[in-house]
PDB file of C-alpha atoms in Angstrom:
ATOM      1  CA  MET A   1     -39.175  12.444  67.785  1.00 35.00           C
ATOM      2  CA  THR A   2     -41.242  11.387  64.724  1.00 35.00           C
ATOM      3  CA  MET A   3     -43.983  13.231  64.211  1.00 36.00           C
ATOM      4  CA  VAL A   4     -47.317  11.117  62.277  1.00 34.00           C
ATOM      5  CA  LYS A   5     -49.995  13.523  60.792  1.00 37.00           C
ATOM      6  CA  ARG A   6     -53.039  11.680  60.724  1.00 39.00           C
ATOM      7  CA  GLY A   7     -56.690  12.071  58.461  1.00 42.00           C
ATOM      8  CA  PRO A   8     -60.104  12.702  59.447  1.00 46.00           C
ATOM      9  CA  ASN A   9     -61.500   9.710  61.156  1.00 51.00           C
ATOM     10  CA  VAL A  10     -63.900   8.079  58.199  1.00 45.00           C
ATOM     11  CA  PRO A  11     -66.376   5.110  59.672  1.00 51.00           C
ATOM     12  CA  ALA A  12     -65.716   1.616  58.897  1.00 48.00           C
ATOM     13  CA  ARG A  13     -68.808   1.239  56.458  1.00 49.00           C
ATOM     14  CA  TRP A  14     -67.663   4.266  54.836  1.00 45.00           C
ATOM     15  CA  ARG A  15     -64.210   2.804  54.139  1.00 45.00           C
ATOM     16  CA  LEU A  16     -65.507  -0.429  52.742  1.00 45.00           C
ATOM     17  CA  LEU A  17     -67.886   1.301  50.479  1.00 44.00           C
ATOM     18  CA  VAL A  18     -64.931   3.534  48.909  1.00 43.00           C
ATOM     19  CA  CYS A  19     -62.359   0.443  48.988  1.00 42.00           C
ATOM     20  CA  GLY A  20     -65.489  -1.488  47.114  1.00 43.00           C
ATOM     21  CA  LEU A  21     -65.881   1.344  44.337  1.00 39.00           C
ATOM     22  CA  VAL A  22     -61.945   1.434  43.748  1.00 39.00           C
ATOM     23  CA  LEU A  23     -61.905  -2.191  43.123  1.00 38.00           C
ATOM     24  CA  LEU A  24     -64.742  -1.618  40.481  1.00 37.00           C
ATOM     25  CA  ALA A  25     -63.197   0.851  38.538  1.00 40.00           C
ATOM     26  CA  GLY A  26     -59.893  -1.070  38.534  1.00 37.00           C
ATOM     27  CA  CYS A  27     -62.329  -4.172  36.866  1.00 38.00           C
ATOM     28  CA  SER A  28     -62.540  -3.727  33.053  1.00 39.00           C
ATOM     29  CA  LYS A  29     -65.625  -5.423  31.268  1.00 67.00           C
ATOM     30  CA  GLN A  30     -64.945  -8.854  29.961  1.00 80.00           C
ATOM     31  CA  PRO A  31     -65.015  -8.687  26.146  1.00 87.00           C
ATOM     32  CA  LEU A  32     -67.594 -10.964  24.390  1.00 94.00           C
ATOM     33  CA  THR A  33     -66.302 -14.153  23.001  1.00 94.00           C
ATOM     34  CA  ALA A  34     -67.585 -16.947  20.902  1.00 93.00           C
ATOM     35  CA  ASP A  35     -69.390 -19.737  22.054  1.00 88.00           C
ATOM     36  CA  PRO A  36     -67.484 -23.046  20.868  1.00 87.00           C
ATOM     37  CA  GLN A  37     -70.435 -24.984  21.072  1.00 82.00           C
ATOM     38  CA  VAL A  38     -72.244 -23.570  18.123  1.00 80.00           C
ATOM     39  CA  GLU A  39     -71.555 -23.423  14.460  1.00 80.00           C
ATOM     40  CA  MET A  40     -72.342 -20.204  13.374  1.00 89.00           C
ATOM     41  CA  PRO A  41     -70.719 -17.453  15.769  1.00 92.00           C
ATOM     42  CA  ALA A  42     -72.712 -16.388  18.825  1.00 93.00           C
ATOM     43  CA  PRO A  43     -71.230 -14.668  22.317  1.00 95.00           C
ATOM     44  CA  LYS A  44     -70.592 -17.278  25.047  1.00 94.00           C
ATOM     45  CA  GLN A  45     -72.577 -14.432  27.320  1.00 94.00           C
ATOM     46  CA  SER A  46     -75.845 -14.865  25.668  1.00 95.00           C
ATOM     47  CA  SER A  47     -79.074 -15.628  27.553  1.00 95.00           C
ATOM     48  CA  PHE A  48     -80.774 -17.380  24.505  1.00 94.00           C
ATOM     49  CA  SER A  49     -79.707 -18.711  21.650  1.00 92.00           C
ATOM     50  CA  GLN A  50     -81.673 -20.945  18.848  1.00 94.00           C
ATOM     51  CA  PHE A  51     -79.629 -22.691  15.958  1.00 93.00           C
ATOM     52  CA  ARG A  52     -82.132 -23.481  12.722  1.00 93.00           C
ATOM     53  CA  THR A  53     -81.226 -24.746   9.018  1.00 94.00           C
ATOM     54  CA  THR A  54     -83.493 -25.791   6.327  1.00 93.00           C
ATOM     55  CA  HIS A  55     -82.975 -28.589   4.010  1.00 90.00           C
ATOM     56  CA  ALA A  56     -83.851 -29.161   0.447  1.00 85.00           C
ATOM     57  CA  LEU A  57     -84.393 -33.059  -0.343  1.00 79.00           C
ATOM     58  CA  CYS A  58     -81.643 -35.361  -0.777  1.00 75.00           C
ATOM     59  CA  ALA A  59     -79.482 -32.687  -0.231  1.00 79.00           C
ATOM     60  CA  GLU A  60     -76.855 -33.172   2.807  1.00 85.00           C
ATOM     61  CA  ALA A  61     -75.798 -29.148   2.926  1.00 89.00           C
ATOM     62  CA  PRO A  62     -78.827 -26.982   4.366  1.00 93.00           C
ATOM     63  CA  LEU A  63     -80.063 -24.291   2.225  1.00 94.00           C
ATOM     64  CA  ARG A  64     -80.101 -21.780   5.264  1.00 96.00           C
ATOM     65  CA  THR A  65     -78.131 -21.443   8.810  1.00 96.00           C
ATOM     66  CA  GLU A  66     -79.744 -19.233  10.911  1.00 96.00           C
ATOM     67  CA  ILE A  67     -79.026 -18.454  14.857  1.00 96.00           C
ATOM     68  CA  GLU A  68     -80.790 -16.242  17.034  1.00 96.00           C
ATOM     69  CA  ALA A  69     -79.720 -15.110  19.983  1.00 96.00           C
ATOM     70  CA  ARG A  70     -79.898 -12.481  22.906  1.00 97.00           C
ATOM     71  CA  VAL A  71     -76.873 -11.274  25.065  1.00 97.00           C
ATOM     72  CA  PRO A  72     -76.908  -8.484  28.062  1.00 97.00           C
ATOM     73  CA  ALA A  73     -74.480  -6.001  26.521  1.00 96.00           C
ATOM     74  CA  GLU A  74     -74.373  -3.057  24.212  1.00 96.00           C
ATOM     75  CA  LEU A  75     -75.612  -2.946  20.798  1.00 97.00           C
ATOM     76  CA  SER A  76     -72.184  -1.279  19.906  1.00 96.00           C
ATOM     77  CA  GLU A  77     -70.071  -4.072  22.041  1.00 97.00           C
ATOM     78  CA  VAL A  78     -72.105  -7.128  19.850  1.00 97.00           C
ATOM     79  CA  LEU A  79     -71.459  -5.393  16.461  1.00 97.00           C
ATOM     80  CA  ALA A  80     -67.645  -5.026  17.241  1.00 97.00           C
ATOM     81  CA  PHE A  81     -67.863  -8.727  18.422  1.00 97.00           C
ATOM     82  CA  TYR A  82     -69.551  -9.671  14.774  1.00 97.00           C
ATOM     83  CA  ARG A  83     -67.368  -7.964  12.748  1.00 97.00           C
ATOM     84  CA  ARG A  84     -64.205  -9.324  14.629  1.00 96.00           C
ATOM     85  CA  GLU A  85     -65.520 -12.999  14.603  1.00 96.00           C
ATOM     86  CA  LEU A  86     -67.100 -12.906  11.002  1.00 96.00           C
ATOM     87  CA  GLY A  87     -63.485 -11.029   9.736  1.00 95.00           C
ATOM     88  CA  GLN A  88     -61.859 -13.889  11.114  1.00 94.00           C
ATOM     89  CA  ARG A  89     -63.921 -16.754   9.464  1.00 94.00           C
ATOM     90  CA  SER A  90     -63.379 -14.785   6.095  1.00 95.00           C
ATOM     91  CA  TRP A  91     -66.793 -13.136   5.877  1.00 96.00           C
ATOM     92  CA  GLN A  92     -66.477  -9.962   3.718  1.00 97.00           C
ATOM     93  CA  GLU A  93     -68.994  -6.717   4.760  1.00 97.00           C
ATOM     94  CA  LYS A  94     -70.394  -4.881   2.128  1.00 95.00           C
ATOM     95  CA  PRO A  95     -70.484  -1.281   3.515  1.00 92.00           C
ATOM     96  CA  ASP A  96     -72.988   0.406   1.038  1.00 90.00           C
ATOM     97  CA  ASP A  97     -75.872  -2.006   2.519  1.00 84.00           C
ATOM     98  CA  ALA A  98     -75.056  -1.384   5.899  1.00 93.00           C
ATOM     99  CA  VAL A  99     -77.682   0.295   8.188  1.00 94.00           C
ATOM    100  CA  ILE A 100     -76.422   1.383  11.582  1.00 94.00           C
ATOM    101  CA  ALA A 101     -78.633   3.355  13.929  1.00 94.00           C
ATOM    102  CA  VAL A 102     -78.855   3.961  17.815  1.00 92.00           C
ATOM    103  CA  ASP A 103     -80.863   0.643  18.454  1.00 95.00           C
ATOM    104  CA  ARG A 104     -80.622  -1.089  15.344  1.00 96.00           C
ATOM    105  CA  VAL A 105     -78.065  -2.513  12.571  1.00 98.00           C
ATOM    106  CA  GLN A 106     -78.289  -4.477   9.631  1.00 97.00           C
ATOM    107  CA  LEU A 107     -75.062  -5.459   7.691  1.00 97.00           C
ATOM    108  CA  ALA A 108     -74.635  -7.732   4.438  1.00 96.00           C
ATOM    109  CA  PHE A 109     -71.866 -10.249   4.106  1.00 97.00           C
ATOM    110  CA  VAL A 110     -70.344 -11.943   1.593  1.00 96.00           C
ATOM    111  CA  SER A 111     -69.380 -15.467   3.095  1.00 95.00           C
ATOM    112  CA  PRO A 112     -67.308 -18.630   1.834  1.00 93.00           C
ATOM    113  CA  LYS A 113     -70.796 -20.440   1.548  1.00 93.00           C
ATOM    114  CA  GLY A 114     -72.909 -17.684  -0.008  1.00 94.00           C
ATOM    115  CA  PRO A 115     -74.795 -14.458   1.338  1.00 95.00           C
ATOM    116  CA  ALA A 116     -75.551 -13.930   4.326  1.00 96.00           C
ATOM    117  CA  VAL A 117     -77.240 -11.054   6.721  1.00 96.00           C
ATOM    118  CA  LEU A 118     -76.653 -10.014  10.561  1.00 98.00           C
ATOM    119  CA  LYS A 119     -79.668  -7.828  12.478  1.00 97.00           C
ATOM    120  CA  LEU A 120     -78.972  -6.671  15.641  1.00 98.00           C
ATOM    121  CA  GLY A 121     -81.826  -5.118  17.817  1.00 98.00           C
ATOM    122  CA  ARG A 122     -82.625  -3.956  21.410  1.00 97.00           C
ATOM    123  CA  ALA A 123     -85.065  -5.416  23.712  1.00 96.00           C
ATOM    124  CA  GLN A 124     -85.849  -5.682  27.349  1.00 95.00           C
ATOM    125  CA  GLY A 125     -81.946  -4.401  28.112  1.00 95.00           C
ATOM    126  CA  GLU A 126     -80.628  -7.054  25.836  1.00 97.00           C
ATOM    127  CA  THR A 127     -79.136  -7.031  22.467  1.00 98.00           C
ATOM    128  CA  THR A 128     -80.805  -9.131  19.831  1.00 98.00           C
ATOM    129  CA  ILE A 129     -79.201 -11.038  17.031  1.00 98.00           C
ATOM    130  CA  SER A 130     -80.428 -12.745  14.267  1.00 97.00           C
ATOM    131  CA  LEU A 131     -77.219 -13.991  12.005  1.00 98.00           C
ATOM    132  CA  ALA A 132     -78.672 -15.989   8.678  1.00 97.00           C
ATOM    133  CA  GLN A 133     -76.127 -17.629   5.800  1.00 97.00           C
ATOM    134  CA  ARG A 134     -77.685 -18.728   2.567  1.00 96.00           C
ATOM    135  CA  ASN A 135     -76.185 -21.342   0.162  1.00 96.00           C
ATOM    136  CA  PRO A 136     -76.847 -20.594  -3.465  1.00 95.00           C
ATOM    137  CA  GLU A 137     -75.231 -23.870  -4.636  1.00 94.00           C
ATOM    138  CA  VAL A 138     -77.675 -25.732  -2.804  1.00 94.00           C
ATOM    139  CA  ALA A 139     -80.722 -23.635  -3.898  1.00 94.00           C
ATOM    140  CA  ALA A 140     -79.825 -23.951  -7.476  1.00 93.00           C
ATOM    141  CA  LYS A 141     -79.467 -27.507  -7.630  1.00 91.00           C
ATOM    142  CA  ALA A 142     -83.006 -27.837  -5.742  1.00 90.00           C
ATOM    143  CA  ASP A 143     -84.643 -25.106  -8.055  1.00 88.00           C
ATOM    144  CA  MET A 144     -85.218 -22.628  -5.282  1.00 91.00           C
ATOM    145  CA  LEU A 145     -83.304 -19.632  -6.679  1.00 94.00           C
ATOM    146  CA  PRO A 146     -85.322 -16.630  -7.842  1.00 95.00           C
ATOM    147  CA  THR A 147     -84.560 -14.685 -10.571  1.00 95.00           C
ATOM    148  CA  SER A 148     -82.117 -12.081 -10.332  1.00 94.00           C
ATOM    149  CA  GLY A 149     -83.735  -9.053  -8.341  1.00 95.00           C
ATOM    150  CA  LYS A 150     -86.463 -10.739  -7.184  1.00 97.00           C
ATOM    151  CA  ALA A 151     -87.924 -13.697  -4.388  1.00 97.00           C
ATOM    152  CA  ARG A 152     -89.104 -16.579  -4.734  1.00 97.00           C
ATOM    153  CA  LEU A 153     -92.450 -18.345  -3.627  1.00 96.00           C
ATOM    154  CA  ILE A 154     -93.020 -21.847  -3.093  1.00 92.00           C
ATOM    155  CA  PHE A 155     -96.096 -23.486  -2.760  1.00 89.00           C
ATOM    156  CA  GLY A 156     -98.454 -27.178  -3.064  1.00 79.00           C
ATOM    157  CA  TYR A 157    -101.058 -28.708  -1.728  1.00 66.00           C
ATOM    158  CA  LEU A 158    -101.516 -32.005  -0.374  1.00 61.00           C
ATOM    159  CA  ARG A 159    -104.803 -32.445  -0.223  1.00 66.00           C
ATOM    160  CA  PRO A 160    -107.447 -34.391  -3.073  1.00 63.00           C
ATOM    161  CA  ASP A 161    -109.074 -31.137  -4.107  1.00 70.00           C
ATOM    162  CA  VAL A 162    -107.686 -28.596  -6.283  1.00 73.00           C
ATOM    163  CA  ALA A 163    -106.671 -25.031  -4.208  1.00 85.00           C
ATOM    164  CA  SER A 164    -105.876 -21.720  -5.191  1.00 90.00           C
ATOM    165  CA  LEU A 165    -103.491 -19.138  -4.415  1.00 92.00           C
ATOM    166  CA  VAL A 166    -104.703 -15.356  -4.543  1.00 95.00           C
ATOM    167  CA  ILE A 167    -101.743 -12.848  -4.482  1.00 96.00           C
ATOM    168  CA  ASN A 168    -100.340  -9.412  -6.300  1.00 94.00           C
ATOM    169  CA  ASP A 169    -103.875  -9.482  -8.322  1.00 92.00           C
ATOM    170  CA  ARG A 170    -103.266 -13.214  -9.824  1.00 93.00           C
ATOM    171  CA  THR A 171    -105.445 -16.262  -8.976  1.00 93.00           C
ATOM    172  CA  ILE A 172    -102.854 -19.465  -9.427  1.00 92.00           C
ATOM    173  CA  GLU A 173    -104.425 -23.322  -9.102  1.00 88.00           C
ATOM    174  CA  ILE A 174    -102.409 -25.485  -7.089  1.00 85.00           C
ATOM    175  CA  ALA A 175    -103.122 -29.623  -8.080  1.00 76.00           C
ATOM    176  CA  GLY A 176    -104.623 -31.722  -5.630  1.00 66.00           C
ATOM    177  CA  GLY A 177    -103.782 -35.519  -4.805  1.00 58.00           C
ATOM    178  CA  GLU A 178     -99.775 -35.376  -4.960  1.00 59.00           C
ATOM    179  CA  ASN A 179     -97.517 -32.760  -3.740  1.00 61.00           C
ATOM    180  CA  HIS A 180     -97.062 -30.781  -7.054  1.00 69.00           C
ATOM    181  CA  PRO A 181     -94.853 -27.860  -5.621  1.00 80.00           C
ATOM    182  CA  GLN A 182     -95.191 -24.595  -7.695  1.00 88.00           C
ATOM    183  CA  THR A 183     -93.355 -21.461  -7.883  1.00 91.00           C
ATOM    184  CA  LEU A 184     -93.490 -17.655  -8.110  1.00 95.00           C
ATOM    185  CA  ASP A 185     -91.066 -14.941  -8.369  1.00 97.00           C
ATOM    186  CA  LEU A 186     -92.088 -11.536  -7.461  1.00 97.00           C
ATOM    187  CA  PRO A 187     -90.233  -8.260  -7.030  1.00 97.00           C
ATOM    188  CA  PRO A 188     -89.577  -7.330  -3.496  1.00 97.00           C
ATOM    189  CA  GLY A 189     -92.420  -5.857  -1.451  1.00 97.00           C
ATOM    190  CA  THR A 190     -94.958  -7.004   1.447  1.00 98.00           C
ATOM    191  CA  TYR A 191     -98.107  -9.146  -0.491  1.00 98.00           C
ATOM    192  CA  PRO A 192    -101.185 -10.016   1.415  1.00 97.00           C
ATOM    193  CA  TYR A 193    -102.026 -13.358   0.171  1.00 96.00           C
ATOM    194  CA  GLU A 194    -104.961 -16.044   0.230  1.00 95.00           C
ATOM    195  CA  LEU A 195    -105.032 -19.863  -0.075  1.00 91.00           C
ATOM    196  CA  ARG A 196    -108.425 -21.651  -0.744  1.00 90.00           C
ATOM    197  CA  ALA A 197    -110.124 -24.750  -1.488  1.00 86.00           C
ATOM    198  CA  SER A 198    -113.029 -25.956  -2.384  1.00 82.00           C
ATOM    199  CA  GLY A 199    -114.603 -22.340  -2.113  1.00 81.00           C
ATOM    200  CA  LEU A 200    -112.979 -22.074   1.722  1.00 89.00           C
ATOM    201  CA  LEU A 201    -110.564 -19.806   2.787  1.00 92.00           C
ATOM    202  CA  LEU A 202    -107.734 -21.958   4.403  1.00 89.00           C
ATOM    203  CA  ARG A 203    -105.692 -19.235   5.172  1.00 92.00           C
ATOM    204  CA  ALA A 204    -105.095 -15.086   4.818  1.00 95.00           C
ATOM    205  CA  ASP A 205    -101.795 -13.505   5.355  1.00 96.00           C
ATOM    206  CA  THR A 206     -99.203 -11.263   4.364  1.00 97.00           C
ATOM    207  CA  VAL A 207     -95.567 -11.984   3.281  1.00 97.00           C
ATOM    208  CA  THR A 208     -92.537  -9.743   3.354  1.00 97.00           C
ATOM    209  CA  LEU A 209     -90.170 -10.655   0.495  1.00 97.00           C
ATOM    210  CA  ALA A 210     -86.646  -9.196  -0.236  1.00 94.00           C
ATOM    211  CA  ALA A 211     -84.437  -9.725  -3.325  1.00 93.00           C
ATOM    212  CA  GLY A 212     -82.632 -13.304  -3.373  1.00 94.00           C
ATOM    213  CA  GLU A 213     -84.923 -14.988  -0.973  1.00 95.00           C
ATOM    214  CA  ALA A 214     -87.079 -17.913  -1.162  1.00 96.00           C
ATOM    215  CA  TRP A 215     -90.526 -18.653   0.947  1.00 96.00           C
ATOM    216  CA  ASP A 216     -92.684 -21.323   1.551  1.00 93.00           C
ATOM    217  CA  LEU A 217     -96.206 -20.702   1.658  1.00 92.00           C
ATOM    218  CA  SER A 218     -98.666 -23.453   3.643  1.00 86.00           C
ATOM    219  CA  ASP A 219    -102.431 -23.249   4.709  1.00 84.00           C
ATOM    220  CA  ASP A 220    -101.734 -24.268   8.318  1.00 84.00           C
ATOM    221  CA  LYS A 221     -98.631 -22.433   9.405  1.00 89.00           C
ATOM    222  CA  LYS A 222     -97.112 -18.706   8.837  1.00 94.00           C
ATOM    223  CA  PRO A 223     -94.875 -18.042   5.470  1.00 95.00           C
ATOM    224  CA  SER A 224     -91.243 -19.362   6.254  1.00 94.00           C
ATOM    225  CA  GLN A 225     -88.306 -18.393   5.014  1.00 95.00           C
ATOM    226  CA  ILE A 226     -86.336 -21.258   3.589  1.00 94.00           C
ATOM    227  CA  TYR A 227     -83.893 -19.968   1.714  1.00 95.00           C
TER     228      TYR A 227
END
């Protein structure tokens, strides 16, 4: 006679729970994959993504290309994704410029089109992404490249009266009537500034500059990076 040894009698609901945990343990998290619908790499699993470009007049290629996204994944996973994807696109990481912390990452790259910066952060349980690439060839043709080690401000005025930009202990007059873009190169840093016309304050704001960048100043919107 064959003897069958029976184990303890486990309630059905507990058996189902144990089976579910076993199944979860056997499942591996799917790796992040690139979204084929966007030009610059962004995880297909992103909950949000936005693609932007800035252009110079009479130039088809963009001065600057940027993608912003959020993805419900750990920062380390997103960092591994970008190192893999950008490496496959022949982007070269500059390790001396890397900033890697628990809740934020900033990496500089040299891409086939020009310098690029990847910034990762954490917000509301997701990893935030900012990846920007600049094209120095287009910027040079458009006279938007700052002198070495500095950043460039570009400003103009379309109203008939003369305006002025007050920044870094200087007052610069801006011609009215036609669009007369003017430029000012400054060392990296954060600068308060004022735009005035006819004795009236049009805008008071601050702009934070990094070496190699170009920013547009306007009286009706916040400063915007165009290169």
